[in-house]
Amino acid sequence: MTRVILFRKPVVSKENPVDSYEKAFKEAGHWVCSIALLEHELLLTEADVLALLNSFESQTPAPTPETFLVDSETSVYQPFSSWILTSANAVSSLEKAVAQLFSRLKNTAKLHRDNYENNSTKSSSIKHKSDIDYAWFVDRLTRFLELQVFIVGPATCKKFTEKFSALYKLYCHTPPQFSTTSADNADMLVVLILDYAKQTNSNSFLHLCSNISLKTIPNALNSNHTSLQSKIAYKTIKRNDSDLLRQLETLNVHCKSSITDSIALRQFDHDTKLLTVEQSIRPIWACFFSPSGVDTIKQFTPNLKWWTQDTVNLAAIGKTTADQLLLHYSNHMVVAEHPTPEALLKAIQPECDDMQN
């Protein structure tokens, strides 16, 4: 049994109670342990979303209700015509703020409609201001979600469309006609963004990002004279060092047992007529999912008894993460062709099979 450590926080939901990466490796017969290296604080607020809906360029802009005129300098966006998502956490941050607005505006509109219907002196045909506010919000949000959006990773793209489709259905609205373009990594996505900008004469993009996002996309767009404004949608926070070290040290037990699970290489010496047995340690696979994850773990590995060049193989979810690993480690490494559970398993599995043969 091969031991696989996933340096990421398991992602579960009511619909998917088992993390997709853990599920893939367990079904393949591997022992799996997920270790979260980072925490994320979602930062987008209702005011941020309303400012965003006031700012994007539209062919047929709708008048903004006075309620939604945002004048806070911290929430003002420059006009943009397309936008960029580079993380599932950015999707979560946006979805959370939008869901709060949906709930509040829908409930307010319903409350005022009920009051009108119960008041005999008012005509039930009169629309209360809250109805106008809610209608504007849904219309403007739909227009925004139907803008061209560029996304890093098929999983993030899937989460984006599924989350917002579900939200619209929850409030009895037809989901938007999403226009998404995705790529496996930022380097590949930049090519698609610049090609789109050239073909459509678009030169204004919005990037919902992290406080420690890489500069791959901003630098590339800036070099090509394309305007990009970045909005920090979530904050990445490192875990407490002592807590993380304690969890890493518990893996000593599993590393030692890997010798028990190792392959016995039996060789018959024809001269001595003796059968010799050599134990071959089955390496542990340490899987990384972001450059920041590599930076977090590198400070601990020199003090981990189970982490050596012989006992640990490395796996990276993509090229950017692999490049960061190469800066700090010389362990054997594989790179997934795509940022998916299936691709990561495919990168590791052949070498696991070789150990069994």
Tab-separated table of N, CA and C in Angstrom, residues 17 127 145 226 228:
chain	number	residue	atom	x	y	z
A	17	PRO	N	-19.793	14.531	-0.102
A	17	PRO	CA	-19.286	14.437	1.271
A	17	PRO	C	-17.851	13.930	1.386
A	127	LYS	N	-45.816	49.105	-7.589
A	127	LYS	CA	-44.575	48.426	-7.226
A	127	LYS	C	-43.836	49.229	-6.169
A	145	LEU	N	-22.555	38.144	-14.776
A	145	LEU	CA	-22.160	36.737	-14.851
A	145	LEU	C	-22.088	36.233	-16.286
A	226	THR	N	-2.501	46.199	-21.458
A	226	THR	CA	-3.894	45.851	-21.191
A	226	THR	C	-4.202	46.159	-19.734
A	228	LEU	N	-5.637	46.091	-16.107
A	228	LEU	CA	-6.113	45.073	-15.171
A	228	LEU	C	-6.206	45.685	-13.781
